[in-house]
Amino acid sequence: MKLSEERLQETTVSVGGMTCAACVRRVERALQSLDGVAEASVNLATARATIRHRPQWAGLEGVDALITETGYDYLGIPEEFREDPIAASREKEIGDLKIRFAVGIALSVVIFFGSMQHWFPFLMAIPRQPLLIALFLLTTPVVFWVGSRFFIGAIKAARQGTTDMNTLVAVGAFAAYAYSALATFVPQMFTRSGIAPHVYYDGAALIVTLIILGRLLEAKAKGKTSAAIQRLMGLRPKTARVIRNGAEEDIPIEGIIRGDLLLVRPGERIPTDGVIVSGSSSIDESMLTGESMPVSKEQGAPVYAATINKTGSFTFTATKIGAETALAQIIRLVEQAQGSKAPIQRLADQVASVFVPVVFAIAIATFVVWYFFVPDGNFSRGLLNFVSVLVIACPCALGLATPTAVMVGTGLGAERGILIKGGESLEKAYKLTMVVFDKTGTLTRGEPQVTDIIVAPGIGENDLLKIAVSIESVSEHPLGEAIVREGRTRNIIPEAIGDFAASAGLGASALVAGRPCLLGNRRYLEGAGISFLPLEDAAERLAGEGKTGVFVARNGQLLGMIGLSDVPKTSAREAIGILKKAGLKIAMITGDNAQTARAVGEALGIDTLLAEVLPGDKAKEIRRLQEQGEIVAMVGDGINDAPALAAADIGIAIGAGTDVAMEASDMTLMSEDLKAVPAAIRLSHETMKVIRQNLFWAFIYNIIGIPIAAGVLYPFGGILLNPEFAAAAMALSSVSVVSNSLRLRRVWGKIIF
């Protein structure tokens, strides 16, 4: 990364009033013109602008002034504890749209009846001219009040020297309205030219009303795309029970101070992150990890904000508050992801930049052809086709195609403990050819466990283990801890020992029940003259499997050996099987020797093994695979994995890992369940599939709709498209794109892991 890029800061603001991809382009261009701004990215679905800027820049005041001057609403910075301004703005907009649609549809029905007087015998007695004046009076509020947002938006765009979707609708509706008004009040203008003065009040009213309906449906659907982040925000407790000066006190969550002692009772949500001081409990951490099984917690164990205390009461010390908590970081990460752009969106952005002017050119050409060159064409038909082309050409669908799918995909991932940094990560994951797993702590548990107990004839397993547990109970060696844990599971009580003596890196000796015993590696026991002949084959087998052997002798005789190994996680083999079935190549990278790596690789079905790789060389191995043409995902958990996670095309930090690993990764999996890895990759595939579908239908809609509106099918059976049908099609196009994105929820429900 360049030094200048490292110094860039990032600010996110909420922007109201954007309606289409052209609006997005306009706001981006405006923000990029600000002093000190290096890059601006605007997301239509989240209504947020992410600004990357130098420390010395125009500031929020400059952003406010520029957004307002450009014709949109500056809604400030989204704050952690404040109501989301976009959600509040959307609720207000939905209420306003409902009222306008109700008025519009009521008047439009009456206008339609009046315009089609010849269809309804009960209206035939009304004189035509008074009826036309009544239609004019009814249509005026529909066009200019119900549809006021379109005219306001068009005027704002015109002041900026640009055009957008509002321009298309405003010009189309006004053209039909103005033509009808002229036909009503000065019909002689048309009769002198031999043109029948038809009126299209119903078309003007229905255009506005149907597009308002589309906006209403779109606003409701867009609200659903952000449901995941809203649910995460809703998990935050409102109050906490703090113990100060020996007394319990309920305080607002914002009042917690780092170091406070807090009490949590059964059934309550934990108010902030901390460490248990006293008591124990079982805690539901599914909102963090996606795992439904409660986790047992005792003194010294960490607890996290918004997780649910299931059984016992406990007190804990607050270690992180406010924006520092795991939940706040997840919310922030999901918000950033939902506000990001996938590279595939650049195509839609490029089209949007020239879309509206091209549509106007096509509409004008349509009018000219129908008025001057079609044998049975006339001004009236030319005008209708002009209006139809303007109204059906909706850039909204293009603007919503990518961000709505990214919002739904990243939100659904967060609900299952899969945190995705954004659209670019989703798109890269879609192209993966190879997944490289770190071994220790990722594929394996990260701590040794007893796997084998092999005894000499006449010796029982528990007898051997009792001697080992007795000696290791005073040892702090990791292998000793594993042996003691195994003894505890078998309810073995250690014997009292005497004359304990440890030899660093070799083993220990002691009197167990008054008898001299040795415990250690092969070199240690051979140095004491112990013969391995009875168990030679078993010792070689353990070594061949990459396991560590701890040998036990008593009174100068070998009693047996205990095999220990860092065993694979229970989900590892299944996860690798799913990935291989999906056609991905699998590799394992480790600093262990080749023998140990081969043993783990064979157990899990991994063919490509990168063994004896130093932590600093892991990134080099990733780059070597990339040079061979592989698109690589690196899955790791520790600090020493961070360079490799950053070097990979997709870095996946698993089991929450460390802050460094999470920062370097493109995806963070909060669960230890390795099946989350194929689930995350599958989610990216499904999201990209939906994005491609959305873009296809958004483009194909205009490619097919505009020519039909222009009248290319007229020679084939006289097929034409009335403006009200064009308006309905336009409204449905945006709704269909958002609805298709929401379909991800059903697909995701079938991804079981």
Short mmCIF file of N, CA, C and O in Angstrom, two decimals, residues 34-37 56-63:
data_model
loop_
_atom_site.label_atom_id
_atom_site.label_comp_id
_atom_site.label_asym_id
_atom_site.label_seq_id
_atom_site.Cartn_x
_atom_site.Cartn_y
_atom_site.Cartn_z
N LEU A 34 -14.74 17.66 -4.01
CA LEU A 34 -14.41 18.35 -2.77
C LEU A 34 -12.91 18.35 -2.52
O LEU A 34 -12.22 17.38 -2.82
N ASP A 35 -12.42 19.42 -1.90
CA ASP A 35 -11.00 19.51 -1.55
C ASP A 35 -10.62 18.38 -0.59
O ASP A 35 -11.29 18.14 0.41
N GLY A 36 -9.55 17.68 -0.92
CA GLY A 36 -9.02 16.65 -0.03
C GLY A 36 -9.64 15.29 -0.20
O GLY A 36 -9.21 14.32 0.43
N VAL A 37 -10.67 15.15 -1.05
CA VAL A 37 -11.34 13.86 -1.24
C VAL A 37 -10.64 13.09 -2.35
O VAL A 37 -10.47 13.58 -3.46
N GLN A 56 -6.64 16.73 6.01
CA GLN A 56 -7.05 18.11 5.73
C GLN A 56 -7.99 18.09 4.54
O GLN A 56 -7.57 17.89 3.41
N TRP A 57 -9.27 18.30 4.80
CA TRP A 57 -10.26 18.24 3.71
C TRP A 57 -11.40 19.20 4.01
O TRP A 57 -11.41 19.91 5.02
N ALA A 58 -12.40 19.21 3.14
CA ALA A 58 -13.50 20.17 3.25
C ALA A 58 -14.35 19.94 4.49
O ALA A 58 -15.06 20.85 4.94
N GLY A 59 -14.33 18.73 5.04
CA GLY A 59 -15.08 18.43 6.27
C GLY A 59 -16.56 18.21 6.03
O GLY A 59 -17.08 18.34 4.91
N LEU A 60 -17.26 17.86 7.13
CA LEU A 60 -18.68 17.54 7.03
C LEU A 60 -19.51 18.75 6.62
O LEU A 60 -20.55 18.61 5.96
N GLU A 61 -19.08 19.94 7.00
CA GLU A 61 -19.81 21.14 6.58
C GLU A 61 -19.78 21.28 5.07
O GLU A 61 -20.78 21.62 4.44
N GLY A 62 -18.61 21.00 4.50
CA GLY A 62 -18.49 21.05 3.04
C GLY A 62 -19.33 19.98 2.37
O GLY A 62 -19.96 20.22 1.33
N VAL A 63 -19.37 18.78 2.98
CA VAL A 63 -20.19 17.69 2.44
C VAL A 63 -21.67 18.07 2.48
O VAL A 63 -22.41 17.88 1.51
#
